[in-house]
Coordinates of C-alpha atoms and ligand atoms in Angstrom, one line a residue:
M1 CA 3.4 1.4 -12.3
S2 CA 1.9 3.2 -15.2
D3 CA -1.9 3.3 -15.2
S4 CA -2.2 1.6 -18.5
K5 CA 0.1 -1.3 -17.4
Q6 CA -1.8 -1.8 -14.2
S7 CA -5.1 -1.7 -16.0
L8 CA -3.8 -4.2 -18.7
L9 CA -2.6 -6.6 -16.0
R10 CA -6.0 -6.4 -14.3
T11 CA -7.7 -7.1 -17.6
L12 CA -5.6 -10.1 -18.3
R13 CA -6.1 -11.6 -14.9
E14 CA -9.8 -11.0 -15.2
C15 CA -9.7 -12.7 -18.6
A16 CA -8.0 -15.8 -17.1
M17 CA -10.8 -16.0 -14.4
L18 CA -13.6 -15.4 -16.9
M19 CA -12.2 -18.2 -19.2
E20 CA -12.2 -20.6 -16.3
I21 CA -15.7 -19.6 -15.3
V22 CA -17.1 -20.2 -18.8
G23 CA -15.2 -23.5 -18.8
E24 CA -12.3 -22.9 -21.2
N25 CA -9.3 -25.2 -21.4
P26 CA -7.3 -24.7 -18.2
F27 CA -4.0 -24.5 -20.0
R28 CA -5.2 -21.5 -22.0
C29 CA -6.4 -19.9 -18.7
R30 CA -3.0 -20.4 -17.1
A31 CA -1.2 -18.9 -20.1
Y32 CA -3.0 -15.6 -19.3
E33 CA -2.1 -15.7 -15.7
E34 CA 1.5 -16.5 -16.4
G35 CA 1.6 -13.9 -19.1
A36 CA 0.4 -11.2 -16.6
R37 CA 3.1 -12.3 -14.2
A38 CA 5.7 -12.0 -16.8
L39 CA 4.5 -8.6 -17.9
E40 CA 4.4 -7.4 -14.3
A41 CA 8.2 -7.8 -14.1
L42 CA 8.8 -5.8 -17.2
E43 CA 9.7 -2.1 -16.9
G44 CA 7.7 0.4 -18.9
G45 CA 4.1 0.0 -20.3
P46 CA 2.2 -1.6 -23.1
R47 CA 3.1 1.0 -25.7
E48 CA 6.9 0.8 -25.0
W49 CA 6.8 -3.0 -25.2
V50 CA 5.1 -3.0 -28.5
E51 CA 7.4 -0.3 -29.9
S52 CA 10.6 -2.1 -28.7
G53 CA 9.3 -5.6 -29.7
I54 CA 10.5 -6.9 -26.3
L55 CA 7.5 -9.3 -25.9
A56 CA 8.8 -11.6 -28.6
E57 CA 11.8 -12.4 -26.5
T58 CA 10.0 -12.4 -23.1
K59 CA 9.6 -15.8 -21.4
G60 CA 6.0 -16.6 -20.7
I61 CA 4.5 -14.4 -23.4
G62 CA 3.2 -16.4 -26.4
K63 CA 2.3 -15.1 -29.8
G64 CA -1.5 -14.9 -29.0
L65 CA -0.9 -12.9 -25.9
A66 CA 1.6 -10.6 -27.6
E67 CA -1.1 -9.8 -30.2
K68 CA -3.6 -9.0 -27.4
V69 CA -1.1 -6.6 -25.8
D70 CA -0.6 -5.0 -29.2
E71 CA -4.3 -4.6 -29.6
W72 CA -4.5 -3.1 -26.1
A73 CA -1.7 -0.6 -26.8
R74 CA -3.4 0.6 -30.0
S75 CA -7.0 0.7 -28.9
G76 CA -7.1 0.4 -25.1
H77 CA -9.4 -2.6 -25.6
I78 CA -9.2 -6.3 -26.3
V79 CA -12.2 -7.3 -28.3
A80 CA -12.0 -11.0 -27.3
I81 CA -12.1 -10.0 -23.6
D82 CA -15.0 -7.6 -24.1
E83 CA -16.9 -10.5 -25.6
L84 CA -16.0 -12.8 -22.8
R85 CA -17.3 -10.2 -20.3
Q86 CA -20.7 -10.2 -22.0
K87 CA -21.0 -13.9 -21.3
V88 CA -20.4 -13.8 -17.6
P89 CA -22.7 -11.9 -15.1
A90 CA -20.7 -9.1 -13.5
G91 CA -21.6 -10.2 -10.0
L92 CA -19.8 -13.5 -10.4
L93 CA -16.4 -11.8 -10.5
E94 CA -17.0 -10.3 -7.1
L95 CA -17.2 -13.8 -5.7
I96 CA -13.5 -14.4 -6.5
S97 CA -12.3 -12.4 -3.5
I98 CA -14.1 -14.7 -1.1
P99 CA -11.7 -17.2 0.5
G100 CA -12.5 -20.7 -0.6
L101 CA -14.0 -19.7 -3.9
G102 CA -12.1 -20.1 -7.1
P103 CA -13.3 -19.9 -10.7
K104 CA -14.1 -23.6 -10.8
K105 CA -16.4 -23.5 -7.8
I106 CA -17.9 -20.3 -9.1
R107 CA -18.7 -22.0 -12.3
V108 CA -20.5 -24.8 -10.4
L109 CA -22.5 -22.3 -8.4
W110 CA -23.5 -20.5 -11.5
K111 CA -24.3 -23.5 -13.7
E112 CA -26.0 -25.7 -11.0
L113 CA -27.8 -23.1 -8.8
G114 CA -28.0 -20.1 -11.1
I115 CA -26.1 -18.0 -8.6
E116 CA -25.0 -14.6 -10.0
T117 CA -24.4 -12.4 -7.0
L118 CA -23.0 -12.4 -3.5
G119 CA -26.4 -11.9 -2.1
Q120 CA -27.8 -14.9 -3.9
L121 CA -24.9 -17.0 -2.7
E122 CA -25.5 -16.0 0.9
E123 CA -29.2 -16.9 0.5
A124 CA -28.4 -20.3 -1.1
I125 CA -25.9 -21.2 1.7
K126 CA -28.4 -20.2 4.4
A127 CA -31.1 -22.4 2.6
G128 CA -28.6 -25.3 2.6
R129 CA -28.5 -25.6 -1.1
V130 CA -24.8 -25.0 -1.6
Q131 CA -23.8 -27.7 0.9
E132 CA -25.4 -30.3 -1.3
L133 CA -23.2 -29.6 -4.3
A134 CA -20.4 -31.9 -5.2
G135 CA -17.1 -30.5 -3.9
F136 CA -18.6 -28.1 -1.4
G137 CA -19.8 -29.6 1.9
E138 CA -20.7 -28.1 5.3
K139 CA -17.1 -26.8 6.1
T140 CA -16.6 -25.0 2.7
A141 CA -20.0 -23.4 3.0
E142 CA -19.2 -22.1 6.5
K143 CA -15.9 -20.7 5.3
I144 CA -17.6 -19.0 2.4
L145 CA -20.2 -17.5 4.6
A146 CA -17.6 -16.2 7.0
G147 CA -15.8 -14.7 3.9
I148 CA -19.0 -12.9 2.9
E149 CA -19.4 -11.5 6.4
Q150 CA -15.8 -10.2 6.4
R151 CA -16.3 -8.8 3.0
K152 CA -19.3 -6.8 4.2
H153 CA -17.2 -5.5 7.0
Y154 CA -14.4 -4.3 4.7
E155 CA -15.9 -3.7 1.4
T156 CA -16.2 0.1 1.5
R157 CA -12.4 0.9 1.8
V158 CA -9.5 0.5 -0.7
T159 CA -5.8 0.3 -0.2
L160 CA -3.5 3.3 -0.8
E161 CA -2.2 1.7 -4.0
V162 CA -5.7 1.5 -5.5
A163 CA -6.4 5.0 -4.2
T164 CA -3.2 6.4 -5.7
G165 CA -3.9 4.9 -9.1
A166 CA -7.4 6.6 -9.0
A167 CA -6.0 9.9 -7.6
E168 CA -3.4 10.1 -10.4
L169 CA -5.9 9.4 -13.0
V170 CA -8.3 12.0 -11.8
L171 CA -5.7 14.7 -11.3
E172 CA -4.2 14.1 -14.7
R173 CA -7.6 14.4 -16.2
L174 CA -8.5 17.6 -14.4
R175 CA -5.2 19.2 -15.2
Q176 CA -6.0 18.8 -18.9
C177 CA -9.0 21.1 -18.4
P178 CA -8.1 24.7 -19.4
A179 CA -10.6 26.1 -16.9
I180 CA -8.9 24.4 -13.9
G181 CA -7.3 26.7 -11.3
K182 CA -6.0 25.4 -8.0
L183 CA -6.3 21.6 -7.5
E184 CA -5.6 19.5 -4.5
L185 CA -6.6 16.1 -3.0
A186 CA -8.1 16.3 0.5
G187 CA -9.6 13.7 2.8
S188 CA -8.1 10.6 4.2
Y189 CA -5.9 10.2 1.2
R190 CA -4.1 13.5 1.9
R191 CA -3.8 12.5 5.5
S192 CA -2.2 9.2 4.3
R193 CA -4.5 6.9 6.0
E194 CA -3.7 3.3 5.3
T195 CA -7.1 2.7 3.6
V196 CA -9.5 5.1 1.9
K197 CA -13.3 5.2 1.6
D198 CA -13.4 7.8 -1.1
L199 CA -11.2 10.5 -2.7
D200 CA -12.0 14.2 -2.0
V201 CA -10.8 16.7 -4.6
I202 CA -10.9 20.4 -4.1
A203 CA -10.5 22.9 -7.0
T204 CA -11.0 26.4 -8.1
S205 CA -12.1 27.6 -11.5
P206 CA -13.6 30.6 -13.3
D207 CA -15.9 28.0 -15.1
P208 CA -16.9 25.3 -12.6
E209 CA -19.3 23.7 -15.0
A210 CA -16.6 23.1 -17.6
V211 CA -14.5 21.4 -14.9
M212 CA -17.4 19.2 -13.9
K213 CA -18.0 18.1 -17.5
V214 CA -14.4 17.0 -17.8
F215 CA -14.6 15.3 -14.4
V216 CA -17.7 13.1 -15.0
T217 CA -16.3 12.0 -18.4
T218 CA -13.0 10.7 -16.9
P219 CA -12.0 7.4 -18.7
G220 CA -12.9 4.5 -16.5
V221 CA -16.0 6.0 -14.8
Q222 CA -18.3 3.3 -13.9
R223 CA -21.2 5.4 -12.7
I224 CA -21.9 9.1 -12.2
I225 CA -23.3 9.4 -8.7
A226 CA -24.0 13.1 -8.8
H227 CA -23.4 15.8 -11.4
G228 CA -23.9 19.4 -10.1
P229 CA -22.5 22.8 -10.9
T230 CA -20.0 22.9 -8.0
K231 CA -20.1 19.4 -6.6
S232 CA -20.0 16.0 -8.4
S233 CA -19.3 12.4 -7.5
I234 CA -18.2 9.6 -9.7
L235 CA -17.5 5.9 -9.1
L236 CA -14.3 4.8 -10.8
E237 CA -13.3 1.3 -12.0
G238 CA -12.1 -0.7 -9.1
G239 CA -15.0 0.6 -7.0
I240 CA -13.6 3.8 -5.6
P241 CA -15.8 6.9 -5.4
V242 CA -14.4 10.4 -6.0
D243 CA -16.0 13.7 -4.9
L244 CA -15.0 16.9 -6.6
R245 CA -15.9 20.3 -5.2
V246 CA -15.1 23.6 -7.0
V247 CA -15.0 26.6 -4.7
E248 CA -14.2 30.3 -4.9
D249 CA -10.6 31.2 -4.9
S250 CA -10.9 33.1 -1.6
Q251 CA -12.5 30.0 0.0
F252 CA -10.0 27.5 -1.2
A253 CA -7.7 27.3 1.9
A254 CA -10.7 26.9 4.2
A255 CA -12.3 24.3 2.0
L256 CA -9.1 22.3 1.6
N257 CA -8.6 22.5 5.4
Y258 CA -12.2 21.4 6.1
F259 CA -12.3 18.5 3.6
T260 CA -8.9 17.3 4.6
G261 CA -10.2 16.6 8.1
S262 CA -10.0 14.6 10.1
K263 CA -13.4 15.3 11.4
E264 CA -11.9 15.2 14.9
H265 CA -9.1 17.6 14.0
N266 CA -11.7 19.9 12.5
T267 CA -13.8 19.8 15.6
A268 CA -10.9 20.7 17.8
L269 CA -9.8 23.5 15.5
R270 CA -13.3 25.0 15.4
G271 CA -13.5 24.8 19.1
R272 CA -10.3 26.7 19.4
A273 CA -11.5 29.3 17.0
K274 CA -14.6 29.8 19.0
K275 CA -12.7 30.3 22.2
M276 CA -10.7 33.0 20.4
G277 CA -13.9 34.8 19.3
L278 CA -13.7 33.5 15.7
K279 CA -15.7 31.2 13.5
L280 CA -14.2 28.5 11.3
N281 CA -16.1 26.5 8.6
E282 CA -15.6 25.2 5.1
Y283 CA -16.1 28.7 3.7
G284 CA -13.6 30.6 5.7
L285 CA -12.3 31.9 9.0
F286 CA -14.5 34.7 10.3
P287 CA -14.5 37.3 13.1
E288 CA -17.6 36.3 15.2
E289 CA -20.8 38.0 14.0
S290 CA -19.2 39.0 10.7
E291 CA -19.9 37.8 7.2
T292 CA -16.6 38.9 5.9
P293 CA -13.9 36.3 6.3
F294 CA -10.2 37.0 7.0
K295 CA -8.0 36.7 3.9
T296 CA -6.4 33.3 4.1
A297 CA -4.1 32.7 1.1
D298 CA -3.3 29.2 2.3
E299 CA -3.8 26.8 5.1
E300 CA -0.8 28.1 6.9
A301 CA -2.6 31.5 7.3
I302 CA -5.5 29.8 8.9
Y303 CA -3.3 28.0 11.5
K304 CA -1.3 31.2 12.0
R305 CA -4.4 33.2 12.8
L306 CA -5.4 30.5 15.3
G307 CA -2.0 30.9 17.0
L308 CA -0.7 27.6 15.7
A309 CA 2.2 26.4 13.7
Y310 CA 1.2 24.7 10.4
V311 CA 0.1 21.2 11.0
E312 CA 1.0 18.7 8.2
P313 CA -2.1 16.8 6.9
E314 CA -0.8 13.4 8.1
M315 CA -0.8 14.6 11.7
R316 CA -4.4 15.9 11.7
E317 CA -6.0 13.1 13.7
N318 CA -6.5 15.0 17.0
N319 CA -3.8 13.1 18.7
G320 CA -2.1 16.1 20.4
E321 CA -1.1 17.9 17.2
I322 CA -2.9 21.1 18.1
E323 CA -1.3 21.3 21.6
A324 CA 2.1 20.6 20.0
A325 CA 1.4 23.2 17.3
E326 CA 0.6 25.8 20.0
E327 CA 3.8 25.1 21.8
G328 CA 5.9 25.0 18.7
K329 CA 6.8 21.4 19.3
L330 CA 5.7 19.7 16.1
P331 CA 8.4 17.5 14.6
K332 CA 9.9 18.2 11.2
L333 CA 8.5 15.2 9.3
I334 CA 10.5 12.9 7.2
T335 CA 10.1 13.1 3.4
R336 CA 10.6 10.7 0.6
E337 CA 13.8 12.6 -0.4
D338 CA 15.3 11.8 3.0
L339 CA 15.5 8.1 2.2
R340 CA 19.0 7.1 1.0
G341 CA 18.9 3.3 1.0
I342 CA 16.6 0.3 0.3
V343 CA 16.3 -2.2 3.1
H344 CA 14.4 -5.5 2.8
C345 CA 13.5 -6.6 -0.7
H346 CA 13.5 -10.0 -2.4
T347 CA 15.2 -11.5 -5.5
T348 CA 15.2 -14.7 -7.5
Y349 CA 17.2 -16.2 -4.6
S350 CA 13.8 -16.7 -2.9
D351 CA 10.4 -15.6 -4.2
G352 CA 11.4 -12.3 -6.0
K353 CA 11.0 -11.8 -9.7
N354 CA 14.2 -9.9 -10.4
T355 CA 17.9 -10.8 -9.8
P356 CA 20.0 -9.1 -7.2
L357 CA 21.8 -7.1 -10.0
E358 CA 18.4 -5.9 -11.4
M359 CA 17.2 -4.9 -8.0
A360 CA 20.4 -3.1 -7.2
K361 CA 20.4 -1.2 -10.5
A362 CA 16.8 -0.3 -10.1
A363 CA 17.5 1.1 -6.6
R364 CA 20.4 3.0 -7.9
D365 CA 18.4 4.4 -10.8
L366 CA 15.8 5.6 -8.3
G367 CA 18.6 7.6 -6.6
F368 CA 19.3 5.3 -3.7
E369 CA 22.9 4.9 -2.4
Y370 CA 22.6 1.3 -1.2
I371 CA 20.5 -1.8 -0.9
V372 CA 20.1 -4.5 1.6
I373 CA 18.7 -7.6 -0.1
C374 CA 16.7 -9.7 2.4
D375 CA 15.5 -13.0 0.8
H376 CA 13.6 -15.6 2.7
S377 CA 15.4 -18.0 5.1
Q378 CA 15.7 -21.7 4.9
S379 CA 12.5 -22.7 6.8
A380 CA 10.4 -20.5 4.5
F381 CA 9.6 -23.4 2.1
Y382 CA 6.4 -21.5 1.0
A383 CA 8.7 -18.8 -0.5
G384 CA 11.7 -20.8 -1.7
G385 CA 13.8 -19.9 1.3
M386 CA 17.6 -20.1 1.0
K387 CA 19.5 -23.1 2.3
P388 CA 22.8 -22.2 4.0
D389 CA 24.8 -22.9 0.8
T390 CA 22.5 -20.7 -1.2
I391 CA 22.7 -17.7 1.1
K392 CA 26.5 -18.0 1.1
A393 CA 26.4 -18.0 -2.7
Q394 CA 24.3 -15.0 -2.6
M395 CA 26.8 -13.2 -0.5
D396 CA 29.5 -13.9 -3.0
E397 CA 27.3 -12.6 -5.8
I398 CA 26.6 -9.5 -3.8
D399 CA 30.4 -8.9 -3.5
E400 CA 30.7 -9.2 -7.3
I401 CA 27.8 -6.8 -7.9
G402 CA 29.2 -4.4 -5.3
K403 CA 32.5 -4.2 -7.3
K404 CA 30.6 -3.6 -10.5
L405 CA 28.2 -0.9 -9.3
K406 CA 30.6 1.2 -7.2
P407 CA 30.0 3.6 -5.5
F408 CA 26.6 2.1 -5.0
K409 CA 26.8 -0.3 -2.0
L410 CA 25.2 -3.6 -1.2
F411 CA 24.9 -5.2 2.2
Y412 CA 24.3 -8.8 3.2
G413 CA 20.8 -9.3 4.6
V414 CA 18.1 -11.9 5.2
E415 CA 14.4 -12.0 6.1
S416 CA 14.7 -14.7 8.7
D417 CA 11.6 -16.6 9.8
I418 CA 11.1 -16.4 13.5
L419 CA 10.5 -20.0 14.3
A420 CA 7.8 -21.3 16.5
D421 CA 10.1 -21.2 19.6
G422 CA 11.4 -17.7 18.8
A423 CA 14.7 -18.9 17.3
L424 CA 16.2 -17.3 14.2
D425 CA 16.6 -19.5 11.1
Y426 CA 20.4 -20.0 10.7
D427 CA 23.4 -21.0 12.8
D428 CA 25.6 -18.4 14.5
E429 CA 28.2 -18.5 11.7
I430 CA 25.7 -17.3 9.0
L431 CA 23.9 -14.9 11.3
G432 CA 27.3 -13.4 12.3
R433 CA 28.2 -12.8 8.7
L434 CA 25.0 -11.0 7.8
D435 CA 24.9 -7.2 8.1
I436 CA 21.1 -7.0 8.6
V437 CA 18.8 -9.6 9.9
V438 CA 15.2 -8.8 9.5
G439 CA 13.1 -11.2 11.7
A440 CA 9.6 -12.0 10.6
I441 CA 6.6 -14.1 11.7
H442 CA 5.1 -15.9 8.8
T443 CA 3.9 -19.2 10.2
R444 CA 1.7 -20.4 13.1
L445 CA -0.1 -17.1 13.0
T446 CA -3.0 -18.4 15.1
M447 CA -0.9 -19.1 18.2
A448 CA -2.3 -18.0 21.5
G449 CA -1.5 -14.4 22.5
D450 CA 1.0 -15.1 25.3
E451 CA 2.8 -17.7 23.3
M452 CA 3.1 -15.4 20.3
T453 CA 4.3 -12.5 22.5
A454 CA 7.0 -14.8 24.1
R455 CA 8.0 -16.0 20.7
V456 CA 8.5 -12.5 19.3
C457 CA 10.2 -11.3 22.4
R458 CA 12.7 -14.2 22.4
A459 CA 13.6 -13.2 18.8
L460 CA 14.0 -9.6 19.9
E461 CA 16.4 -10.6 22.7
N462 CA 18.6 -12.4 20.1
P463 CA 21.7 -10.2 19.5
A464 CA 21.7 -11.1 15.9
I465 CA 18.4 -9.5 15.0
T466 CA 18.4 -6.0 13.5
I467 CA 14.9 -5.3 12.4
L468 CA 11.4 -6.7 13.3
A469 CA 9.5 -7.0 10.0
H470 CA 5.8 -6.1 9.7
P471 CA 5.4 -6.3 13.5
T472 CA 1.6 -6.8 13.8
G473 CA 1.3 -9.2 10.9
R474 CA -2.0 -7.7 9.7
L475 CA -3.0 -7.6 6.0
L476 CA -5.2 -4.7 5.3
Q477 CA -8.7 -5.6 4.3
R478 CA -7.8 -9.3 4.6
R479 CA -6.3 -10.4 7.9
E480 CA -6.3 -9.0 11.4
P481 CA -3.1 -8.6 13.4
F482 CA -2.0 -11.8 15.1
N483 CA -2.8 -12.1 18.8
A484 CA 0.0 -10.6 20.8
D485 CA 0.8 -8.0 23.4
M486 CA 2.1 -5.2 21.3
D487 CA 2.9 -3.0 24.4
K488 CA 5.3 -5.7 25.5
I489 CA 6.8 -6.3 22.1
I490 CA 7.4 -2.6 21.6
A491 CA 9.0 -2.2 25.1
T492 CA 11.2 -5.2 24.4
A493 CA 12.3 -3.9 21.0
G494 CA 13.1 -0.6 22.6
A495 CA 15.1 -2.2 25.5
H496 CA 17.1 -4.4 23.0
D497 CA 17.6 -1.7 20.4
V498 CA 15.8 -3.6 17.7
V499 CA 14.6 -1.5 14.8
M500 CA 10.9 -1.5 14.0
E501 CA 10.0 -1.9 10.3
I502 CA 7.5 0.3 8.6
N503 CA 6.7 -2.2 5.9
S504 CA 5.6 -0.2 2.8
H505 CA 3.7 -2.9 1.0
P506 CA 0.2 -1.4 0.4
W507 CA -1.4 -4.4 2.0
R508 CA 0.7 -4.1 5.2
L509 CA 1.7 -0.6 6.2
D510 CA 2.9 -2.2 9.3
L511 CA 4.0 -1.1 12.0
D512 CA 0.6 0.5 12.2
W513 CA 1.0 4.3 12.5
R514 CA -1.0 4.3 15.7
L515 CA 1.8 2.3 17.4
I516 CA 4.7 4.3 15.8
R517 CA 4.7 7.1 18.4
Q518 CA 4.6 4.5 21.2
A519 CA 7.6 2.7 19.7
H520 CA 9.3 6.0 19.3
A521 CA 8.7 6.8 22.9
A522 CA 10.1 3.4 23.8
G523 CA 13.4 4.4 22.1
C524 CA 13.0 2.4 18.9
K525 CA 14.4 3.5 15.5
F526 CA 12.6 2.6 12.3
S527 CA 13.3 1.3 8.8
I528 CA 11.0 2.2 5.9
D529 CA 11.1 -0.9 3.8
P530 CA 9.5 -1.8 0.4
D531 CA 9.5 -5.6 1.0
S532 CA 9.2 -5.7 -2.8
H533 CA 9.4 -8.8 -4.9
N534 CA 10.3 -7.0 -8.2
T535 CA 11.9 -3.7 -9.2
L536 CA 8.6 -1.8 -9.6
G537 CA 7.7 -2.5 -5.9
L538 CA 10.7 -0.4 -4.8
R539 CA 8.6 2.7 -5.3
D540 CA 6.2 1.5 -2.6
V541 CA 8.5 3.2 0.0
R542 CA 6.5 6.3 -0.6
Y543 CA 3.5 4.7 1.2
G544 CA 5.8 3.9 4.1
V545 CA 7.0 7.5 4.2
G546 CA 3.4 8.6 4.5
I547 CA 2.8 6.2 7.4
A548 CA 6.0 7.3 9.1
R549 CA 4.8 10.9 8.8
K550 CA 1.5 9.9 10.3
G551 CA 3.6 8.5 13.2
W552 CA 5.3 11.9 13.6
L553 CA 8.7 10.6 12.6
T554 CA 11.7 12.8 11.6
A555 CA 14.5 11.8 9.2
G556 CA 16.7 11.1 12.3
D557 CA 14.3 8.4 13.5
V558 CA 14.7 6.3 10.4
I559 CA 17.9 4.2 9.8
N560 CA 17.7 4.2 6.0
T561 CA 18.0 8.0 5.9
K562 CA 21.7 7.4 6.7
T563 CA 24.2 7.8 3.9
A564 CA 25.9 4.6 2.6
K565 CA 28.9 5.5 4.7
Q566 CA 27.0 6.2 7.8
F567 CA 24.9 3.0 7.3
A568 CA 28.1 0.9 6.9
E569 CA 29.5 2.4 10.1
W570 CA 26.3 1.8 12.0
V571 CA 26.2 -1.8 10.9
A572 CA 29.8 -2.4 11.8
K573 CA 29.5 -0.8 15.2
R574 CA 26.3 -2.7 16.0
K575 CA 27.8 -6.1 15.0
K576 CA 30.9 -5.4 17.1
S577 CA 29.0 -4.5 20.2
R578 CA 26.3 -7.2 19.9
L579 CA 28.1 -10.1 18.3
G580 CA 31.7 -9.3 19.0
K581 CA 32.3 -9.5 15.2
Ligands
DGT1 P1 -12.6 8.3 4.4 O1 -13.6 7.6 5.2 O2 -11.4 7.5 4.1 O3 -13.2 8.9 3.1 O4 -12.1 9.5 5.3 P2 -12.2 11.1 5.1 O5 -11.6 11.7 6.2 O6 -11.8 11.4 3.7 O7 -13.8 11.3 5.2 P3 -14.9 11.9 4.2 O8 -14.6 11.6 2.8 O9 -16.2 11.4 4.7 O10 -14.9 13.4 4.5 C1 -13.8 14.3 4.1 C2 -13.5 15.3 5.1 O11 -14.6 16.2 5.2 C3 -13.3 14.7 6.5 O12 -12.0 14.3 6.8 C4 -13.7 15.9 7.4 C5 -14.7 16.6 6.6 N1 -16.0 16.3 7.1 C6 -16.9 15.4 6.6 N2 -18.0 15.4 7.3 C7 -17.8 16.2 8.4 C8 -18.6 16.5 9.6 O13 -19.7 16.1 9.8 N3 -18.0 17.4 10.4 C9 -16.8 17.9 10.2 N4 -16.2 18.8 11.1 N5 -16.0 17.6 9.2 C10 -16.5 16.7 8.3
CA2 CA1 -12.6 10.6 1.8
CA3 CA1 -15.9 12.2 0.7

């Protein structure tokens, strides 16, 4: 999504909340929310919309909202929203992310108790003042307090999507500086961790101070944390800190290597250097007792001098990568370009925003050869799941689209709820017609561990299942994995040849990369899926690829690297051997 689109959507949603907090008419508030949702599904960004005049004919966008988008496109601001922001203490908006607190309750806390921050709210609950308010009570207060605790636990990290937005903004900004030389992101972001505390940027320049000046004046800077001649830190909108270091050209490779980490990888690498009579630090690789470093043009040269094959950043977690590099046994990691098909996305047949045709075209335009649409199954009432007649109608539509978009291919798929007893959500006739059945746990998440394990394993033993969706069920920064024995689930998936999903949604990134190698060793194949609910979300597969690389996977380990023809053959063979169809 373009930066300006994302930032406009954020602003509109913020506006809806602010209006509710100040006590505006609820209908007007909802118009903003619905407007943001409608805009989200549109391709392009604010400027294109205004130029093309598309907003006038977009459902859910009234005249007033269209004018605001216009104002935003022209000036990057909406005066009415800026004024609204002045009326509401900044701390109140932070309360929104606490479960159990919506704008209405926040208004009550603010007006009745004068609460303006998370800290004040915590105090007020502990003093028993919140519990006495109308509409709150003991239970709600407890829930809010638990939410505050959880928030403290997670607050310092952001998702890869937020980090990517910030990273692109900063890189684009720095590239505009004429004095910039080399420029790379380091840190956990370069290693493709699923969440990131801060961004680390390494650059070279003949004029570091000029670079720093450009950096600290990046649009959207909330606060300048430090501004030095070679090292500065800023806090960006959305709460993500960014560190920039400008180093000498000759030190670049060593600095990039050091600040990429991980700390554990660095320590192991330094230890190895020491054993070889060398010294490695952020300034370079040195012969012991010498101030003159070896010339290391790039990171590869550093690894080479240490007797190692180049280790890709995603693998630098000190999980055996150094030993593998020494023995020349590192895998050739999958790349985004290896992916040929989209598996698991949603459409208007359940809770998606775009039609099957729009999704298929969008996938084709991104260069994919095929798509497997997997809308929700009948029990998924919370997501508009498809009754048997609906899924049959969808299959007919998919046939039609397939004729139209040739040689692009469509397959029949579903995201089937795994019911409480482990059964899949349709009869054998429908399951037998489908090409891909993605099984997923969405309900009864708090089941006891052994019950949940048995439930998932029973689904894995069903010959109709192809892929296990988001296997741990965690939501990053929001929800822990459900209770289950992942060792057993992975072993069962391996034994029954069920593909493990690497769900690319930035809140999921599930299967967790720490378990990917275990699943690989158990014989599992993987599918890197966007699980997107609109056309824009298809691009999220890039996050999934990062996680797959972190799990040491090659293109051959991932089913949607197959060509459309290979994929069709694989599906047919699998259905024949498992279902006799
Ligand atoms: P995070 O928490 O998501 O920001 O993770 P990182 O890995 O980006 O951590 P950060 O930003 O604190 O530091 C960036 C890199 O700098 C880190 O991956 C390795 C290196 N580094 C930082 N502190 C140390 C240290 O005390 N020893 C060593 N060997 N390396 C360090
Ligand atoms: Ca970092
Ligand atoms: Ca850092």
